[in-house]
Amino acid sequence: MAETITLGKSLNHGLRRALENDSKVVIMGEDVGKLGGVFRITDGLQKDFGEDRVIDTPLAEAGIVGTAVGLAIRGYRPVCEIQFDGFVFPAYNQIVAQVAKMFYRSKGKVRVPIVIRIPFGGGIGAVEHHSESPEAYFAHTPGLKVVTCSNPADAYTMIQQAIASDDPVVFFEPKRRYWEKGEVDLDAPLSGAYPLHSARVARPGSDATLLAYGPMVRVALDAAAAAAEDGRSLEVIDLRTLSPVDYPVIFESVKRTGRAVVVHEAPGSGGLGGELAARISEECFYSLEAPVLRVTGYDIPYPAARSEEEYLPDLDRLLDAVDRSFGW
Amino acid sequence: MAETITLGKSLNHGLRRALENDSKVVIMGEDVGKLGGVFRITDGLQKDFGEDRVIDTPLAEAGIVGTAVGLAIRGYRPVCEIQFDGFVFPAYNQIVAQVAKMFYRSKGKVRVPIVIRIPFGGGIGAVEHHSESPEAYFAHTPGLKVVTCSNPADAYTMIQQAIASDDPVVFFEPKRRYWEKGEVDLDAPLSGAYPLHSARVARPGSDATLLAYGPMVRVALDAAAAAAEDGRSLEVIDLRTLSPVDYPVIFESVKRTGRAVVVHEAPGSGGLGGELAARISEECFYSLEAPVLRVTGYDIPYPAARSEEEYLPDLDRLLDAVDRSFGW
Amino acid sequence: MAKGKAVATRPSGGGTDAPAGGFVQLLTPDGEHVGSVTTADGTTYSVDFTDEEYRGLYRDLVTVRRLDAEATALQRQGELGLWASLLGQEAAQVGSGRALRTQDMAFPTYREHGVLYCRGIDPIMPFGLFRGVDQGGWDANEHKFNSYTIVIGSQTLHATGYAMGVTMDGKTGSPDGEAVIAYFGDGATSQGEVNEAFVWAGVFNAPMVFFCQNNQYAISEPLERQTRIPLYRRALGYGFPGIRIDGNDVLASYAVTRAALDNARNGQGPTLIEAYTYRMGAHTSSDDPTRYRIASEVESWKAKDPISRVRAFLTKQQLADEDFFGEVDENARKLALDLRERVLAMPDPQPVTMFDHVYPNGSPDLDEQRKAFTEYHASFEGSGH
Amino acid sequence: MAKGKAVATRPSGGGTDAPAGGFVQLLTPDGEHVGSVTTADGTTYSVDFTDEEYRGLYRDLVTVRRLDAEATALQRQGELGLWASLLGQEAAQVGSGRALRTQDMAFPTYREHGVLYCRGIDPIMPFGLFRGVDQGGWDANEHKFNSYTIVIGSQTLHATGYAMGVTMDGKTGSPDGEAVIAYFGDGATSQGEVNEAFVWAGVFNAPMVFFCQNNQYAISEPLERQTRIPLYRRALGYGFPGIRIDGNDVLASYAVTRAALDNARNGQGPTLIEAYTYRMGAHTSSDDPTRYRIASEVESWKAKDPISRVRAFLTKQQLADEDFFGEVDENARKLALDLRERVLAMPDPQPVTMFDHVYPNGSPDLDEQRKAFTEYHASFEGSGH
Ligand SMILES: Cc1ncc(C[n+]2csc(CCOP(=O)(O)OP(=O)(O)O)c2C)c(N)n1
Ligand SMILES: Cc1ncc(C[n+]2csc(CCOP(=O)(O)OP(=O)(O)O)c2C)c(N)n1
Ligand SMILES: [Mg+2]
Ligand SMILES: [Mg+2]
């Protein structure tokens, strides 16, 4: 039964279904219980599944992820909530040195099917540490799968896939899109869905390819719509998985269009855009009419709220980059 | 007076000179005192400068960096030693959320001139967590300067520059090169040196450009020497600073040679090679005869010691990439 | 301002324990002034204020509450992006804030507006942060008051390092020495970094006071999610004293903090103070506390209000009359009005300034980004964009 | 093997304290068997072994020491990349290892070869790690013994999470319940993560034992760099009991660990045990302890050797004779020889296997890297490369 719901609500439904389907699934984090999380993503779940399934934890991110590792060894499937992007770093050691490596260390004998949910990105007028995009810190870590969603339907499918997967998954949620609505088929069987590891052509086009993920997919789609009015046909690809990236879809597109622009909120230097540009440049060398261009956050700490509009990539900057690509 | 000493010893001399020149410089870390550090980089310094200047700390990396922030606010210039690359992650929160941001947060009113020394890279036959190359995790963080050295002379200069700089610096030391010798002028005034932020042409050449840093500079130089025998002239650039990168030197070289190969030990995906390739592809688009190629560690956790030879980029893999570039 | 008589000695090594009542209290909710309190370890706490000083404390309490209320209003009106109210915690903050000597250094969280005020700092200082025009932007050393720290607990290590520096500078071991105070909440006690700060403070005998405002909640999580025993006892595991005070009693807060700071400056090392108090409002303006706590709990804490007990005391002791209370309110109102006007007048940042202060020595790469940014925005000039 | 009579009750809430002698000791360095020890909180510890069991403990101690010596020799001969010797810590490990019941789960550091042995695991299991052919590669659940953890302290959180799972599975609250033990060193007590494990274990009343082998050093750093009070007292700050034992006394280690595990499985929550011992050798084979500690200190600890006291006891009590001791040595020698041979026979890994086990579900990108790797290496085949 398809319903029109917000992205936040679709995550809530996805978590609920995961809790229902597998008694080993547990949710843990700060304020996930009675409060339902500061974004209400876990709203009502503790009430319905109990304090053992939806665990309000001490205020300690290393503790959240570290105990999740132990629970996973015990056979559980923990879903950890990190309250905001800027607060994941106390858990960084557990994530990159333990979660990412346990399977490798044990030669495949110990699985830690953990999902680490992180609301990320800016645009909500918040104070420091509440608007960051740390995905590149995780995507560079073998052993972790890193994914993000851009719309309610994907959110619903992907959160369930991430939980069902035995791979440890860092699941970035585009917090400024929590309130955006879309149609979601709540009864669709998971088995019928695309694989977790798959990019999506969000809008087909022929003149240039825009690569986006998470909160920036909306911006890319808006840019493509605007460009269409000017007679330019832009293809928009929603990466969905950031590590590993579903390159075949990307290469096919760029070879066809000859131009690519990558967009993300994180600072440009060392961001995922560089990796994408490098891979595309290598694979599509003879097809490229212009270098792969990037529209990203600047190489500065995330600025104060009243500057964020100028910091965040927007439609104008994206179209400007498309223009530059065509003008190369 | 020029002496032929190891890279490790030159760091030791550099630290000693920094301690002598500025009473606010303090060294802190695990085992840095009596033991002189597990690599003996701080050998003899506690004996000569006392326990207040060379501080043996509790076993807690967040504590080391976090208290260094406080000492820096108080006017000190702390030099933190992290014992091995794989043990920096407990301090990651303090480094990316505090050290990198204090200057920005305070609108330039609070400086935290901290140096975080990290022996990094593989090739020493060690167990897990002792051979990693986490530089990309830091280079993506605005507010941090990230540098590394490849030879004794640079090590001596750069460690002093890093300490003298008010910028927070993450200083990666190529641990497998600690025992390599080179000539160092221990009396050279710091003021006469190149700036901390500057790449170096380690070997001039005209046919292709090899970009390397830290432990891989030696490999690149060896590859260039071997290629010369085959009549190919490879230019080797030692990046020295990884964030920000000294791009003018690189662009000039690649525009001249038309080919570039980047090498590093860290896993390829999301490593610095991607960023370099992206920037070069953009800036030198019309000069490139082939895409920028990368020779890197694979996208796996650092493997067990008896596999590391096949994991680490070596002369053969580098020459193979050069061949591929020419064959493009 | 106020100077309290604070006990300078304590039994060595042992952990100070709570007195019979569970915490140190010098002023009851009814406004009874208890002359002195002796804890289980034999330390006696008392204060010895002049009438003027008692009135001063009342003025502080009322003023910081009034300023806080103004900020809450400003937030509701859309003039601040966020506000973290101190409502209910005035006594803990004013008592400890006034206990600091000029040379002492404070490391706050994001809620210590009352401490800031008691340091003599213009209360507008943190409003740039909450309005979203900057991220603080003040000089920690100039004000002896560090940046507000949002990542829970990180400042406790900064404070400990700073205190180590005080020792290294030879500024302890005398009554004129320097001391350091680190503020944090009950939730923060679970963070690894905070516990590392305890380790370091113990090992290096750092001249500092850990001041934990246990306001019973970390957002929605009640105290029992962080500990199963009273928090002040955490210090016992690290070898320095821990003590619980009635955090709604400004006199206890003053007396115990002053004594602990003086112990620190005298070279006797760290103390953990747990100020047992209550967050009367929401966690921040983004929070809805009705989802996780019941009205009767809030009501029961109203009876322990930190301000009304001082007023009752002043009245009973005839140290102040209605005129005085009226004048204090009026003065606070004026300060709040002035604050409001100045907050409204805060200019938005010039966008290009976001490129400033990334590195003391700059970065050529970033300079180019700044240049491109300026040119890009100039291209829209006059285009009505 | 051995089953000790262990006390199952203890005063609620309070912290177990050290007995008069500073720690729980049931067997003196001279081999005197103290019948029982009662700690300050009234808990009585004793063991009740059969003669055979006493001899079994001796055999364990000698065997793990002998295997350890063989590993040290293998490392010196270049057959291992590294070895972390347990020399001096045999009693702490054998006592606690034997106290574990079959259903209990252990989370070791990198030094718990003795515990591993007592779990009935083939002692060769961790040699892949130290030889550099793999990074452990065993199944934690199969052996009820987690991977060796090298990043200091991280495993304490894993243990706590696992123990929370035990409770969630309803496997506590009875004598047949499951318990969890986490091993770590004195240095580890400074890590934030370890202290977070204390927080969580307290809050969730986790069925676990924190077993700290205080071997006086964290590489070169002496104990006073980590704490200024005895480590077992750390637990007091988190609301569960801490107790110090003579870590060189296998009986005390057994009795106290068994009691703590049984308390845990019965639903009475966590205990911290500090086994006061000494690292007789280097930190690892890479370390040179003469740089930071004096010979006389090592000598003084030799007098407290964990094995000789058991031998003295067995001799005095006429529980064993020279024949027995000779047979134990000979048997250990054979096991060591067998171990040596099997270590030498360990095959080097096929390089391409380094691409295995990165993700349970694999990665297409990585598959391509594996393919390219194979092709690249195949291109050298026969080239003598
Ligand atoms: C490391 C980290 N994790 C999570 C948060 C989100 N957060 C902000 S305040 C808060 C609760 C803090 O509780 P407490 O320490 O008791 O202080 P209080 O706000 O009650 O004064 C949380 C979880 C954060 N700021 N930092
Ligand atoms: C997080 C981290 N920091 C540093 C190290 C390097 N290191 C390995 S062992 C060790 C000392 C550990 O001391 P302790 O906890 O007392 O255990 P012991 O080795 O004495 O058994 C150190 C510093 C590490 N492995 N992990
Ligand atoms: Mg609180
Ligand atoms: Mg130790």
XYZ file of N, CA, C and O and ligand atoms in Angstrom, chain D residues 89 110-111 185-188 213-219 221 279 283, ligand 4:
69
model
N 53.082 -13.843 34.593
C 51.649 -13.643 34.754
C 50.874 -14.960 34.652
O 49.658 -14.958 34.481
N 46.344 -9.211 23.835
C 47.295 -9.923 22.972
C 48.221 -10.798 23.806
O 49.211 -11.301 23.312
N 47.937 -10.896 25.108
C 48.905 -11.561 25.981
C 48.299 -12.768 26.693
O 48.977 -13.432 27.488
N 45.149 -4.558 30.686
C 46.308 -4.259 31.512
C 46.142 -3.008 32.354
O 45.114 -2.328 32.281
N 47.150 -2.717 33.148
C 47.128 -1.514 33.968
C 47.084 -0.271 33.080
O 46.356 0.679 33.354
N 47.854 -0.277 32.003
C 47.850 0.878 31.115
C 46.477 1.124 30.513
O 46.037 2.269 30.377
N 45.797 0.058 30.196
C 44.484 0.168 29.557
C 43.478 0.921 30.414
O 42.533 1.519 29.891
N 45.125 -7.314 34.623
C 46.449 -7.772 35.052
C 47.356 -6.554 35.196
O 47.870 -6.027 34.216
N 47.486 -6.121 36.432
C 48.398 -5.015 36.697
C 49.809 -5.586 36.794
O 50.225 -6.068 37.847
N 50.505 -5.543 35.678
C 51.876 -6.070 35.662
C 52.892 -4.948 35.860
O 54.047 -5.073 35.512
N 52.413 -3.853 36.409
C 53.223 -2.711 36.855
C 53.705 -1.810 35.737
O 54.224 -0.719 36.015
N 53.591 -2.235 34.506
C 54.092 -1.409 33.409
C 53.150 -1.419 32.204
O 52.514 -2.435 31.911
N 53.119 -0.297 31.520
C 52.543 -0.208 30.182
C 53.741 0.142 29.296
O 54.161 1.290 29.252
N 54.287 -0.864 28.669
C 55.614 -0.753 28.059
C 56.552 -0.157 29.108
O 56.800 -0.819 30.124
N 56.059 2.632 30.888
C 55.448 3.546 31.848
C 55.032 2.814 33.109
O 54.213 1.900 33.067
N 55.358 -8.203 35.066
C 55.814 -8.679 33.768
C 57.299 -8.972 33.898
O 58.117 -8.044 33.960
N 58.203 -6.097 27.362
C 56.815 -5.860 26.963
C 56.440 -6.782 25.803
O 55.440 -7.485 25.843
Mg 50.822 -3.522 32.036
